[in-house]
Coordinates of C-alpha atoms in Angstrom, one line a residue:
M1 CA -23.2 -2.5 7.6
S2 CA -20.0 -1.7 9.6
L3 CA -16.6 -1.7 8.1
S4 CA -15.6 -4.8 10.1
E5 CA -18.7 -6.6 8.8
T6 CA -17.8 -5.6 5.2
A7 CA -14.2 -6.8 5.8
A8 CA -15.5 -10.2 7.1
E9 CA -17.5 -10.7 3.8
H10 CA -14.4 -10.0 1.6
S11 CA -11.5 -12.2 2.3
R12 CA -9.0 -9.9 0.6
L13 CA -10.1 -6.8 2.5
H14 CA -8.0 -6.3 5.7
L15 CA -8.4 -3.6 8.3
L16 CA -5.5 -2.3 10.4
P17 CA -6.0 -3.6 14.0
Q18 CA -7.9 -0.8 15.8
T19 CA -5.3 -0.4 18.6
N20 CA -5.3 2.5 21.0
Q21 CA -2.1 3.7 19.2
L22 CA -3.9 3.9 15.8
K23 CA -7.0 5.5 17.3
G24 CA -4.8 8.1 19.0
L25 CA -3.0 8.8 15.7
M26 CA -6.3 9.1 13.8
T27 CA -7.6 11.5 16.5
I28 CA -4.6 13.8 16.0
I29 CA -4.9 13.7 12.2
R30 CA -8.6 14.4 12.2
D31 CA -8.5 17.3 14.7
I32 CA -9.1 20.6 13.1
K33 CA -6.6 22.2 15.5
T34 CA -3.7 19.9 14.5
P35 CA -0.9 22.0 13.0
R36 CA 0.3 21.1 9.5
G37 CA 3.6 19.7 10.6
D38 CA 2.0 17.4 13.2
F39 CA -0.6 16.3 10.6
V40 CA 2.2 15.3 8.2
F41 CA 4.3 13.6 11.0
Y42 CA 1.3 11.5 12.3
S43 CA 0.0 10.7 8.9
D44 CA 3.4 9.3 8.0
R45 CA 3.2 7.1 11.1
V46 CA -0.2 5.8 10.0
I47 CA 1.1 5.2 6.5
R48 CA 4.0 3.2 7.9
L49 CA 1.8 1.1 10.0
L50 CA -0.4 0.4 7.0
I51 CA 2.5 -0.6 4.8
E52 CA 4.0 -2.8 7.5
E53 CA 0.6 -4.5 8.0
G54 CA 0.4 -5.0 4.2
L55 CA 3.8 -6.7 4.1
N56 CA 2.4 -9.3 6.6
Y57 CA 0.2 -10.6 3.8
L58 CA 3.0 -11.4 1.4
P59 CA 4.1 -15.0 1.1
V60 CA 7.2 -16.2 2.9
V61 CA 9.5 -19.3 2.9
D62 CA 11.3 -20.8 5.8
K63 CA 14.9 -19.7 6.1
E64 CA 17.6 -20.7 8.6
V65 CA 20.5 -18.3 9.3
T66 CA 23.4 -18.4 11.7
T67 CA 23.6 -15.7 14.3
P68 CA 26.8 -13.9 15.2
M69 CA 27.0 -16.2 18.2
G70 CA 27.1 -19.2 15.8
V71 CA 23.6 -20.3 16.8
P72 CA 21.0 -21.3 14.1
F73 CA 17.9 -19.1 13.9
H74 CA 14.8 -20.4 12.2
G75 CA 13.1 -17.5 10.5
V76 CA 11.4 -16.6 7.2
A77 CA 12.3 -14.7 4.0
F78 CA 9.9 -13.0 1.6
E79 CA 9.1 -15.1 -1.4
G80 CA 9.6 -13.0 -4.5
R81 CA 10.1 -9.3 -5.1
I82 CA 7.8 -6.5 -4.4
C83 CA 6.9 -3.2 -6.1
G84 CA 4.9 -0.2 -5.0
V85 CA 2.5 1.4 -7.5
S86 CA 1.6 4.9 -6.6
I87 CA -1.5 6.6 -7.9
M88 CA -0.2 10.1 -8.6
R89 CA -0.5 12.6 -6.5
A90 CA -2.1 11.3 -3.3
G91 CA -0.3 7.9 -3.5
E92 CA 3.0 9.6 -3.6
S93 CA 2.5 10.5 0.1
M94 CA 2.9 6.7 0.8
E95 CA 6.2 6.2 -1.2
Q96 CA 8.6 7.2 1.6
G97 CA 6.9 4.9 4.1
L98 CA 7.4 2.0 1.7
R99 CA 11.0 3.0 1.1
D100 CA 11.6 3.2 4.9
V101 CA 10.8 -0.4 5.3
C102 CA 11.8 -1.9 2.0
T103 CA 15.2 -1.0 0.8
S104 CA 15.7 -0.6 -3.0
V105 CA 12.0 -1.1 -3.6
R106 CA 10.9 -0.4 -7.2
I107 CA 8.0 2.1 -7.5
G108 CA 5.7 2.5 -10.5
K109 CA 3.4 5.4 -11.1
V110 CA 0.0 5.8 -12.7
L111 CA -2.1 9.0 -13.2
I112 CA -5.8 8.5 -13.0
Q113 CA -8.3 11.3 -13.0
R114 CA -12.0 11.5 -13.4
D115 CA -13.2 12.3 -16.9
E116 CA -15.2 15.5 -16.6
R117 CA -17.8 14.4 -19.2
T118 CA -18.5 10.9 -18.0
A119 CA -17.4 11.1 -14.3
Q120 CA -15.5 7.8 -14.8
A121 CA -11.9 7.2 -13.8
K122 CA -9.5 7.4 -16.7
L123 CA -5.9 6.3 -17.0
Y124 CA -3.8 9.1 -18.3
Y125 CA -0.3 7.9 -17.6
S126 CA 1.4 4.6 -16.5
K127 CA 5.1 4.0 -15.9
L128 CA 5.6 0.5 -14.4
P129 CA 8.7 -1.6 -13.9
K130 CA 9.3 -3.9 -16.9
D131 CA 9.2 -7.0 -14.7
I132 CA 6.1 -6.0 -12.7
S133 CA 4.3 -9.1 -13.7
D134 CA 6.8 -11.1 -11.7
R135 CA 6.4 -9.0 -8.5
W136 CA 4.0 -8.6 -5.6
V137 CA 2.4 -5.2 -5.9
L138 CA 1.4 -2.8 -3.1
L139 CA -1.1 -0.3 -4.5
L140 CA -0.4 3.1 -2.8
D141 CA -3.5 5.1 -2.6
P142 CA -4.5 6.8 0.6
M143 CA -7.7 8.4 -0.9
L144 CA -10.5 6.0 -1.2
A145 CA -14.0 7.5 -1.9
T146 CA -15.8 5.6 -4.7
G147 CA -12.8 3.2 -5.4
G148 CA -12.8 4.3 -9.1
S149 CA -9.2 5.2 -9.2
A150 CA -8.1 2.0 -7.4
I151 CA -10.2 -0.1 -9.7
K152 CA -8.8 1.6 -12.8
C153 CA -5.2 1.1 -11.4
I154 CA -5.9 -2.6 -10.8
E155 CA -7.2 -2.9 -14.4
A156 CA -3.9 -1.3 -15.6
L157 CA -1.9 -3.7 -13.5
L158 CA -3.9 -6.7 -14.8
E159 CA -3.3 -5.5 -18.4
A160 CA 0.5 -5.3 -17.5
G161 CA 0.4 -9.0 -16.6
V162 CA 0.2 -8.8 -12.8
R163 CA -2.0 -11.6 -11.4
E164 CA -4.9 -10.3 -9.3
E165 CA -3.7 -12.3 -6.2
R166 CA -0.4 -10.5 -6.4
I167 CA -2.0 -7.0 -6.0

């Protein structure tokens, strides 16, 4: 089953549009000859695209503002506040991209590692904003293999009172 077929079966799974820009960025990132500095630069671009796409799924409300020319503009405003939750260490690579597009965003941290005996993901540390249950949460984790860390993080968020549809 292809990734797009998998996404079609799961309404909450969204893929970045596979544009030529994204394909070009991914080609640079995956090239063994790409220098480290270029890898970081182009990875940051992909992260920012991913975060901006994720923001498109947050709820909005209609909002009218007046332009400097005195003309009304009918737009939207985000409904509620957001928070990023970074799975330490790899997730921290996504924090700056979130801060670049969301000023004053709160960021929580969790440390999840695989238990050597059981091979299961284990939560070792969690520092989340006190009001996280009232926020929309963007889970920052660029490393998805088995999904064990992401699942453990979601469990921690649910235990902290975050509703699943807000993650």
